C-alpha atoms as an extended CHARMM CRD file, in Angstrom:
* protein
*
       154  EXT
         1         1  ILE       CA            -16.2300000000       26.0720000000        8.8100000000  PROA      1               0.0000000000
         2         2  SER       CA            -16.5090000000       29.8060000000        8.4100000000  PROA      2               0.0000000000
         3         3  ASN       CA            -14.5280000000       32.6750000000        9.8950000000  PROA      3               0.0000000000
         4         4  SER       CA            -17.3990000000       35.0940000000        9.3560000000  PROA      4               0.0000000000
         5         5  GLY       CA            -20.2390000000       32.9300000000       10.6530000000  PROA      5               0.0000000000
         6         6  SER       CA            -21.9110000000       32.9560000000        7.2480000000  PROA      6               0.0000000000
         7         7  SER       CA            -22.1920000000       30.0280000000        4.8880000000  PROA      7               0.0000000000
         8         8  ALA       CA            -19.2830000000       31.3070000000        2.8060000000  PROA      8               0.0000000000
         9         9  GLY       CA            -16.8150000000       28.8500000000        4.3550000000  PROA      9               0.0000000000
        10        10  LEU       CA            -16.0020000000       25.2440000000        3.6440000000  PROA      10              0.0000000000
        11        11  GLY       CA            -18.5010000000       22.4160000000        3.7350000000  PROA      11              0.0000000000
        12        12  PHE       CA            -17.7830000000       18.8060000000        4.5980000000  PROA      12              0.0000000000
        13        13  ALA       CA            -19.5850000000       15.7450000000        3.2920000000  PROA      13              0.0000000000
        14        14  VAL       CA            -19.2300000000       12.0820000000        4.1820000000  PROA      14              0.0000000000
        15        15  PRO       CA            -20.7080000000        9.3360000000        2.0040000000  PROA      15              0.0000000000
        16        16  VAL       CA            -23.6770000000        7.7420000000        3.7630000000  PROA      16              0.0000000000
        17        17  SER       CA            -22.1660000000        4.2550000000        3.3670000000  PROA      17              0.0000000000
        18        18  THR       CA            -19.0650000000        5.4140000000        5.2700000000  PROA      18              0.0000000000
        19        19  ALA       CA            -21.1590000000        7.0880000000        7.9610000000  PROA      19              0.0000000000
        20        20  GLN       CA            -23.2740000000        3.9410000000        8.4280000000  PROA      20              0.0000000000
        21        21  ARG       CA            -20.1960000000        1.7150000000        8.7170000000  PROA      21              0.0000000000
        22        22  VAL       CA            -18.4530000000        4.0830000000       11.1530000000  PROA      22              0.0000000000
        23        23  VAL       CA            -21.5370000000        4.5190000000       13.3520000000  PROA      23              0.0000000000
        24        24  LYS       CA            -22.0850000000        0.7480000000       13.4760000000  PROA      24              0.0000000000
        25        25  ASP       CA            -18.4400000000        0.1780000000       14.5220000000  PROA      25              0.0000000000
        26        26  LEU       CA            -18.6340000000        2.9240000000       17.1500000000  PROA      26              0.0000000000
        27        27  ILE       CA            -21.8280000000        1.5110000000       18.6740000000  PROA      27              0.0000000000
        28        28  GLN       CA            -20.5990000000       -2.0940000000       18.6730000000  PROA      28              0.0000000000
        29        29  ASN       CA            -16.9040000000       -1.6460000000       19.5050000000  PROA      29              0.0000000000
        30        30  GLY       CA            -16.4320000000        1.9330000000       20.6770000000  PROA      30              0.0000000000
        31        31  LYS       CA            -13.9350000000        2.4440000000       17.8410000000  PROA      31              0.0000000000
        32        32  VAL       CA            -13.6360000000        2.0990000000       14.0780000000  PROA      32              0.0000000000
        33        33  THR       CA            -11.8490000000       -1.0300000000       12.8950000000  PROA      33              0.0000000000
        34        34  ARG       CA            -10.3270000000       -1.1400000000        9.4280000000  PROA      34              0.0000000000
        35        35  GLY       CA             -8.1090000000       -3.6670000000        7.7380000000  PROA      35              0.0000000000
        36        36  ARG       CA             -4.4870000000       -2.7140000000        7.2510000000  PROA      36              0.0000000000
        37        37  LEU       CA             -1.5660000000       -4.0300000000        5.2780000000  PROA      37              0.0000000000
        38        38  GLY       CA              1.1140000000       -3.6710000000        7.9580000000  PROA      38              0.0000000000
        39        39  ILE       CA              3.4350000000       -1.5190000000        5.8790000000  PROA      39              0.0000000000
        40        40  SER       CA              5.0300000000        1.9450000000        6.0380000000  PROA      40              0.0000000000
        41        41  VAL       CA              4.5430000000        3.9080000000        2.8490000000  PROA      41              0.0000000000
        42        42  VAL       CA              5.6820000000        7.0320000000        1.0100000000  PROA      42              0.0000000000
        43        43  GLN       CA              3.8270000000        8.8570000000       -1.7670000000  PROA      43              0.0000000000
        44        44  MET       CA              5.8250000000        8.3600000000       -4.9970000000  PROA      44              0.0000000000
        45        45  SER       CA              6.6320000000       11.4460000000       -7.0330000000  PROA      45              0.0000000000
        46        46  SER       CA              8.7310000000       12.3710000000      -10.0360000000  PROA      46              0.0000000000
        47        47  ASN       CA             11.3360000000       13.7760000000       -7.6280000000  PROA      47              0.0000000000
        48        48  ILE       CA             11.6480000000       10.4610000000       -5.7810000000  PROA      48              0.0000000000
        49        49  ALA       CA             11.7310000000        8.4870000000       -9.0490000000  PROA      49              0.0000000000
        50        50  ASN       CA             14.4730000000       10.7880000000      -10.3930000000  PROA      50              0.0000000000
        51        51  TYR       CA             16.4020000000       10.4560000000       -7.1270000000  PROA      51              0.0000000000
        52        52  ILE       CA             16.2300000000        6.6510000000       -7.3010000000  PROA      52              0.0000000000
        53        53  ASN       CA             17.2500000000        6.5740000000      -10.9550000000  PROA      53              0.0000000000
        54        54  SER       CA             20.1580000000        8.9900000000      -10.4770000000  PROA      54              0.0000000000
        55        55  SER       CA             21.4000000000        7.1940000000       -7.3230000000  PROA      55              0.0000000000
        56        56  ARG       CA             21.4640000000        3.6530000000       -8.6900000000  PROA      56              0.0000000000
        57        57  GLY       CA             25.2010000000        3.7980000000       -9.4570000000  PROA      57              0.0000000000
        58        58  GLN       CA             26.0530000000        4.9920000000       -5.9520000000  PROA      58              0.0000000000
        59        59  MET       CA             23.6920000000        2.6870000000       -4.0280000000  PROA      59              0.0000000000
        60        60  SER       CA             23.5960000000       -1.0190000000       -4.7480000000  PROA      60              0.0000000000
        61        61  GLY       CA             20.2450000000       -2.7570000000       -4.5670000000  PROA      61              0.0000000000
        62        62  LEU       CA             18.2140000000       -0.1610000000       -6.4580000000  PROA      62              0.0000000000
        63        63  SER       CA             16.4200000000       -0.9910000000       -9.6860000000  PROA      63              0.0000000000
        64        64  LYS       CA             15.5110000000        1.6440000000      -12.2390000000  PROA      64              0.0000000000
        65        65  VAL       CA             12.0330000000        3.0420000000      -11.6150000000  PROA      65              0.0000000000
        66        66  GLY       CA              9.9030000000        3.6530000000      -14.6970000000  PROA      66              0.0000000000
        67        67  ILE       CA              6.9240000000        5.2230000000      -12.9110000000  PROA      67              0.0000000000
        68        68  ASN       CA              6.4800000000        8.3440000000      -10.7820000000  PROA      68              0.0000000000
        69        69  TYR       CA              3.1430000000        7.5880000000       -9.1210000000  PROA      69              0.0000000000
        70        70  GLY       CA              1.7930000000        5.1200000000       -6.6060000000  PROA      70              0.0000000000
        71        71  ILE       CA              2.7380000000        4.2650000000       -3.0490000000  PROA      71              0.0000000000
        72        72  LEU       CA              6.3170000000        3.2230000000       -2.3300000000  PROA      72              0.0000000000
        73        73  ILE       CA              6.5860000000        0.5670000000        0.3730000000  PROA      73              0.0000000000
        74        74  SER       CA              9.3460000000        1.7280000000        2.7070000000  PROA      74              0.0000000000
        75        75  ASP       CA              9.0110000000       -0.9960000000        5.3700000000  PROA      75              0.0000000000
        76        76  VAL       CA              6.9940000000       -4.1640000000        5.8670000000  PROA      76              0.0000000000
        77        77  ASP       CA              6.1630000000       -5.3240000000        9.3940000000  PROA      77              0.0000000000
        78        78  GLU       CA              7.7690000000       -8.7770000000        9.6140000000  PROA      78              0.0000000000
        79        79  GLN       CA              4.7410000000      -10.1480000000       11.4900000000  PROA      79              0.0000000000
        80        80  SER       CA              2.1760000000       -8.8110000000        9.0020000000  PROA      80              0.0000000000
        81        81  SER       CA              0.1730000000      -10.6610000000        6.4030000000  PROA      81              0.0000000000
        82        82  ALA       CA              1.8230000000       -8.3870000000        3.8190000000  PROA      82              0.0000000000
        83        83  ALA       CA              5.2100000000       -9.9100000000        4.6770000000  PROA      83              0.0000000000
        84        84  LYS       CA              3.7690000000      -13.4240000000        4.5010000000  PROA      84              0.0000000000
        85        85  ALA       CA              2.2060000000      -12.6240000000        1.1110000000  PROA      85              0.0000000000
        86        86  GLY       CA              5.5030000000      -11.3590000000       -0.2760000000  PROA      86              0.0000000000
        87        87  LEU       CA              5.1980000000       -7.5660000000       -0.4080000000  PROA      87              0.0000000000
        88        88  LEU       CA              8.6900000000       -6.0650000000       -0.3040000000  PROA      88              0.0000000000
        89        89  GLY       CA              9.9140000000       -3.0240000000        1.5860000000  PROA      89              0.0000000000
        90        90  GLY       CA             12.9510000000       -0.9880000000        0.6700000000  PROA      90              0.0000000000
        91        91  ASN       CA             16.5260000000       -2.0100000000        1.4150000000  PROA      91              0.0000000000
        92        92  VAL       CA             18.3410000000        1.3230000000        0.9860000000  PROA      92              0.0000000000
        93        93  SER       CA             17.8190000000        3.8780000000        3.7550000000  PROA      93              0.0000000000
        94        94  VAL       CA             17.8770000000        7.5310000000        2.6510000000  PROA      94              0.0000000000
        95        95  ARG       CA             17.1950000000       10.9450000000        4.0530000000  PROA      95              0.0000000000
        96        96  TYR       CA             15.1440000000       12.9160000000        1.5220000000  PROA      96              0.0000000000
        97        97  ASN       CA             14.7280000000       16.7000000000        1.5550000000  PROA      97              0.0000000000
        98        98  SER       CA             16.4560000000       16.8640000000        4.9780000000  PROA      98              0.0000000000
        99        99  ARG       CA             13.1080000000       16.1000000000        6.6370000000  PROA      99              0.0000000000
       100       100  GLN       CA             12.0510000000       12.6360000000        5.6490000000  PROA      100             0.0000000000
       101       101  SER       CA             13.8150000000        9.2910000000        6.1340000000  PROA      101             0.0000000000
       102       102  PHE       CA             12.6090000000        6.1590000000        4.4140000000  PROA      102             0.0000000000
       103       103  ASN       CA             13.7920000000        3.1130000000        2.5030000000  PROA      103             0.0000000000
       104       104  LEU       CA             14.0760000000        2.9160000000       -1.2620000000  PROA      104             0.0000000000
       105       105  GLY       CA             13.9130000000       -0.1840000000       -3.4120000000  PROA      105             0.0000000000
       106       106  GLY       CA             10.5820000000       -1.5550000000       -2.2160000000  PROA      106             0.0000000000
       107       107  ASP       CA              7.4850000000       -2.4420000000       -4.2030000000  PROA      107             0.0000000000
       108       108  ILE       CA              5.3470000000        0.4280000000       -5.4840000000  PROA      108             0.0000000000
       109       109  ILE       CA              1.6050000000       -0.1160000000       -5.0050000000  PROA      109             0.0000000000
       110       110  ILE       CA             -0.3240000000        0.9420000000       -8.1020000000  PROA      110             0.0000000000
       111       111  GLY       CA             -3.6280000000       -0.8020000000       -7.4230000000  PROA      111             0.0000000000
       112       112  ILE       CA             -5.7420000000       -2.4550000000       -4.7500000000  PROA      112             0.0000000000
       113       113  ASP       CA             -8.4640000000       -4.7610000000       -6.0020000000  PROA      113             0.0000000000
       114       114  ASN       CA             -9.7780000000       -2.9530000000       -9.0860000000  PROA      114             0.0000000000
       115       115  ILE       CA             -8.9570000000        0.5380000000       -7.7840000000  PROA      115             0.0000000000
       116       116  SER       CA             -6.0530000000        2.4160000000       -9.3380000000  PROA      116             0.0000000000
       117       117  VAL       CA             -3.6790000000        3.8030000000       -6.7030000000  PROA      117             0.0000000000
       118       118  SER       CA             -1.6640000000        6.7900000000       -7.8470000000  PROA      118             0.0000000000
       119       119  SER       CA             -1.7090000000        8.8160000000       -4.6190000000  PROA      119             0.0000000000
       120       120  TYR       CA             -1.8720000000        8.3690000000       -0.8590000000  PROA      120             0.0000000000
       121       121  ALA       CA             -5.5390000000        9.4350000000       -0.9520000000  PROA      121             0.0000000000
       122       122  ASP       CA             -6.2550000000        6.6170000000       -3.4490000000  PROA      122             0.0000000000
       123       123  TYR       CA             -4.4620000000        4.1450000000       -1.1620000000  PROA      123             0.0000000000
       124       124  LEU       CA             -6.5280000000        5.1720000000        1.8650000000  PROA      124             0.0000000000
       125       125  SER       CA             -9.7410000000        5.1770000000       -0.1710000000  PROA      125             0.0000000000
       126       126  ALA       CA             -9.0760000000        1.6550000000       -1.4900000000  PROA      126             0.0000000000
       127       127  LEU       CA             -8.7010000000        0.3290000000        2.0700000000  PROA      127             0.0000000000
       128       128  GLU       CA            -11.4180000000        2.4710000000        3.7190000000  PROA      128             0.0000000000
       129       129  SER       CA            -14.1970000000       -0.1270000000        3.5330000000  PROA      129             0.0000000000
       130       130  LYS       CA            -11.9840000000       -3.1610000000        4.2350000000  PROA      130             0.0000000000
       131       131  ARG       CA            -11.9920000000       -5.0830000000        7.5070000000  PROA      131             0.0000000000
       132       132  PRO       CA             -9.3430000000       -7.2300000000        9.1920000000  PROA      132             0.0000000000
       133       133  GLY       CA             -9.4440000000      -10.6620000000        7.5800000000  PROA      133             0.0000000000
       134       134  ASP       CA            -10.5720000000       -9.3750000000        4.1660000000  PROA      134             0.0000000000
       135       135  THR       CA             -8.3580000000      -10.4120000000        1.2570000000  PROA      135             0.0000000000
       136       136  VAL       CA             -7.3110000000       -7.7970000000       -1.2840000000  PROA      136             0.0000000000
       137       137  THR       CA             -5.3540000000       -8.0690000000       -4.5080000000  PROA      137             0.0000000000
       138       138  VAL       CA             -2.4750000000       -5.6040000000       -4.4060000000  PROA      138             0.0000000000
       139       139  THR       CA             -0.9310000000       -4.6660000000       -7.7600000000  PROA      139             0.0000000000
       140       140  VAL       CA              2.7020000000       -3.6340000000       -7.3920000000  PROA      140             0.0000000000
       141       141  TYR       CA              5.4050000000       -2.3480000000       -9.6770000000  PROA      141             0.0000000000
       142       142  ARG       CA              8.6030000000       -4.3440000000       -9.0300000000  PROA      142             0.0000000000
       143       143  ASP       CA             11.7610000000       -4.4560000000      -11.1470000000  PROA      143             0.0000000000
       144       144  GLY       CA             10.0270000000       -2.9900000000      -14.2020000000  PROA      144             0.0000000000
       145       145  GLU       CA              7.0540000000       -5.3690000000      -14.0760000000  PROA      145             0.0000000000
       146       146  THR       CA              3.6330000000       -5.4140000000      -12.4700000000  PROA      146             0.0000000000
       147       147  LYS       CA              2.6670000000       -8.2310000000      -10.1200000000  PROA      147             0.0000000000
       148       148  LYS       CA             -0.6250000000       -9.0640000000       -8.4250000000  PROA      148             0.0000000000
       149       149  ILE       CA             -0.3140000000      -10.2840000000       -4.8420000000  PROA      149             0.0000000000
       150       150  LYS       CA             -3.2010000000      -11.4480000000       -2.6670000000  PROA      150             0.0000000000
       151       151  VAL       CA             -2.9430000000      -10.1600000000        0.8980000000  PROA      151             0.0000000000
       152       152  LYS       CA             -5.1580000000      -10.9160000000        3.8910000000  PROA      152             0.0000000000
       153       153  LEU       CA             -5.5600000000       -7.6750000000        5.8510000000  PROA      153             0.0000000000
       154       154  ASP       CA             -4.4120000000       -7.4200000000        9.4670000000  PROA      154             0.0000000000
């Protein structure tokens, strides 16, 4: 993309393995099919961790959070494989920064298979090559401990 028409703009690159997988899906199915966990998520941050830790006395059901990275699970679709596997969504509904509503108190995803998940981009990247029916090992932070949970993707 360039405003001037020269090559001084931005360039985009897609890994060939991604392009091959996407093209194959498009030819066979007319759409790209990826596995999903069946959850609603929020990018963890130090602000959210501080908010949780400072609100614990006013809101029952919140455990102290000792990390400020990863993907907070706000909701879990009751019909999803994630629910059947035991991933937990939040139980305390909040409005954060006047713009965003979500639930606190859920698991925080910090890894999928052997990929560290500290941001939303990491989360998407870890699931990018997965298909429905694949099984992944999700590492979560829950109540001060890490747990590994196997989940079959929807």
